[in-house]
Amino acid sequence: MHILLIGSGGREHAMAWKLAQSDQSSAISVAPGSDAIESEQKVKCVDIASNDFAALANYAKKEAVSFTIVGPEVPLVDGIVDYFQSRGLRILGPSAAAAQLEGSKAFAKDFMQQHNIPTAHYATFTNTDKAIAYIKQHEAPLVIKADGLAAGKGVVVAQTEQIAIDAVTSMLSEQTFGDAGSNVVIEEFLPGEEASFIVLVDGEHSLPFASSQDHKARDEGDSGPNTGGMGAYSPAPVINESIHQQVMNKIVQPTIDAFRNNGTPFVGFLYVGLMIDDNSVAKVVEYNVRLGDPETQPLMMRLDSDFVTLCLATINGQLDQQEISWSKQSALGVVLAAGEYPAGSSRGEIISGILDADALGCKVFHAGSRKEGEQVVTNGGRVLCVTALGDDIRKAKALADKGCDKISWSGMHHRRDIGYRAVARLPTD
Ligand code: AMP
Ligand code: GLY
């Protein structure tokens, strides 16, 4: 069957690579894709932007695409699923109504409060003075969040009152995030360890993915500004069996049931960003309505099940009849980013060493690169994700780090401590 995948980043590279491994797929079109994605077997890229729903649907009709799958959040929040369905096309993802869970942090917080889903205390503001008054009544650290989509960059973890005040002033009065920051959520800081809990949902049933964890801060030791993610690994040992059950019972199932009861069933990848405290209590830090980037890169390396079968079962509402299996190995991916990221990006710098990293056994997923003649050059903030499997997380990390050491361009930045928490939990040799 012919599958259409929407997106162009490292997550979509990993999804295309995995979809192509299925015996059921004959062709995968990726819109708009990238040069690196197109180099995968069965894959061709089509030059249609992810916000041009009419052109995407026309393409899906003309090419008799069996189903479409969406990588990034923006088209989902903007209603691509509703549009495709109105044209009689099969597509995997949440409706615009369900995608608000990611599209509006205020919606997500109100939703959790209404349905008793554990999360940080919060308040929402449009007025700078009221927001500042609230900050002064509550002790730092506080977390300031732009309501709308901001590519993972609209969150400030404010260690002091002044940083919190500066953040709300910049979002509300100076509109640094445009409309996305015209409404601001201020919430309690949750201490603990983060993990990503992703489930495939068909509206009623769910199938949990293997656990994973990403590193959102730019710099080592989880310091520096927040980014879209600087590296990720799977499994995340912080999610033990009892926390898994707690998350399923107190967070995932109530979320799915609430959408179903509201008449807007959630279909697609439900990504719950968790904070797990010292007492093993898990709370929701954020919801996303799609696969994580870069979590998808190590997850797809570990997925043993046929990805196309899982997608079809989701669209057909038959996830209760599916099982999902994962490699016993661990996987870890390190993002190679522009030195200027997250504030800026790198364009046109020649990248060397990708083939050497491949030769070591790494898989290099591309997020922001392009071909220029025979050269691969930088073309984004996050550029590559060097991903490796290993018998445990330490071995996966060692191989990914070796792969990173082979690759370079002028200004390249990456963290050398991805996975440190999981490594620390391993028994010492
Ligand atoms: P979000 O986009 O909501 O996931 O926030 C980005 C990152 O900010 C999260 O991955 C956390 O590292 C951090 N963060 C967000 N909310 C909180 C919170 N309430 N307490 C502690 N850290 C948080
Ligand atoms: N890795 C975090 C995200 O995809 O939002």
mmCIF file of N, CA and C and ligand atoms in Angstrom, residues 105 120 143 145 155 157 187-190 194 216 226 275 285-286, ligand 1:
data_model
loop_
_atom_site.group_PDB
_atom_site.id
_atom_site.type_symbol
_atom_site.label_atom_id
_atom_site.label_comp_id
_atom_site.label_asym_id
_atom_site.label_seq_id
_atom_site.Cartn_x
_atom_site.Cartn_y
_atom_site.Cartn_z
ATOM 1 N N LYS A 105 -2.130 25.271 26.205
ATOM 2 C CA LYS A 105 -1.751 24.778 27.541
ATOM 3 C C LYS A 105 -2.853 25.097 28.541
ATOM 4 N N ALA A 120 0.473 20.013 37.972
ATOM 5 C CA ALA A 120 0.869 21.115 38.855
ATOM 6 C C ALA A 120 -0.273 22.117 39.008
ATOM 7 N N VAL A 143 6.895 28.129 36.930
ATOM 8 C CA VAL A 143 7.077 27.824 35.512
ATOM 9 C C VAL A 143 6.085 28.661 34.710
ATOM 10 N N LYS A 145 4.447 29.546 31.028
ATOM 11 C CA LYS A 145 4.230 28.877 29.741
ATOM 12 C C LYS A 145 3.351 29.711 28.818
ATOM 13 N N VAL A 155 8.440 27.838 27.153
ATOM 14 C CA VAL A 155 8.370 27.533 28.585
ATOM 15 C C VAL A 155 9.617 28.077 29.278
ATOM 16 N N VAL A 157 11.412 27.988 32.967
ATOM 17 C CA VAL A 157 11.452 27.521 34.354
ATOM 18 C C VAL A 157 12.193 28.617 35.124
ATOM 19 N N GLU A 187 2.630 28.091 36.542
ATOM 20 C CA GLU A 187 2.349 26.910 37.362
ATOM 21 C C GLU A 187 3.453 26.621 38.353
ATOM 22 N N GLU A 188 3.050 25.828 39.322
ATOM 23 C CA GLU A 188 3.936 25.358 40.377
ATOM 24 C C GLU A 188 5.083 24.556 39.743
ATOM 25 N N PHE A 189 6.277 24.710 40.259
ATOM 26 C CA PHE A 189 7.418 23.913 39.813
ATOM 27 C C PHE A 189 7.323 22.528 40.424
ATOM 28 N N LEU A 190 7.420 21.513 39.586
ATOM 29 C CA LEU A 190 7.367 20.139 40.094
ATOM 30 C C LEU A 190 8.773 19.566 40.120
ATOM 31 N N GLU A 194 11.802 13.486 34.799
ATOM 32 C CA GLU A 194 10.839 13.491 33.690
ATOM 33 C C GLU A 194 10.898 12.197 32.901
ATOM 34 N N LYS A 216 15.418 18.105 27.519
ATOM 35 C CA LYS A 216 14.930 19.317 26.851
ATOM 36 C C LYS A 216 15.898 20.484 26.958
ATOM 37 N N ASN A 226 15.456 25.898 27.371
ATOM 38 C CA ASN A 226 14.670 24.777 26.875
ATOM 39 C C ASN A 226 14.738 24.711 25.353
ATOM 40 N N MET A 275 6.269 14.104 35.208
ATOM 41 C CA MET A 275 7.275 14.370 36.241
ATOM 42 C C MET A 275 6.997 13.367 37.356
ATOM 43 N N VAL A 285 3.231 17.004 33.057
ATOM 44 C CA VAL A 285 3.878 18.288 32.784
ATOM 45 C C VAL A 285 3.292 18.871 31.495
ATOM 46 N N GLU A 286 3.059 18.021 30.536
ATOM 47 C CA GLU A 286 2.465 18.471 29.275
ATOM 48 C C GLU A 286 1.865 17.278 28.548
HETATM 49 P P1 AMP B 1 6.451 21.688 28.434
HETATM 50 O O1 AMP B 1 6.572 22.272 27.059
HETATM 51 O O2 AMP B 1 5.212 22.068 29.141
HETATM 52 O O3 AMP B 1 6.766 20.234 28.458
HETATM 53 O O4 AMP B 1 7.683 22.280 29.265
HETATM 54 C C1 AMP B 1 9.005 22.122 28.801
HETATM 55 C C2 AMP B 1 9.883 21.647 29.923
HETATM 56 O O5 AMP B 1 9.854 22.574 31.015
HETATM 57 C C3 AMP B 1 9.460 20.338 30.532
HETATM 58 O O6 AMP B 1 9.914 19.249 29.806
HETATM 59 C C4 AMP B 1 10.108 20.430 31.902
HETATM 60 O O7 AMP B 1 11.496 20.140 31.826
HETATM 61 C C5 AMP B 1 9.949 21.868 32.240
HETATM 62 N N1 AMP B 1 8.697 22.068 32.994
HETATM 63 C C6 AMP B 1 7.489 22.376 32.501
HETATM 64 N N2 AMP B 1 6.567 22.470 33.473
HETATM 65 C C7 AMP B 1 7.204 22.201 34.624
HETATM 66 C C8 AMP B 1 6.805 22.149 35.990
HETATM 67 N N3 AMP B 1 5.552 22.425 36.370
HETATM 68 N N4 AMP B 1 7.744 21.838 36.907
HETATM 69 C C9 AMP B 1 9.020 21.583 36.553
HETATM 70 N N5 AMP B 1 9.461 21.637 35.281
HETATM 71 C C10 AMP B 1 8.577 21.936 34.322
#
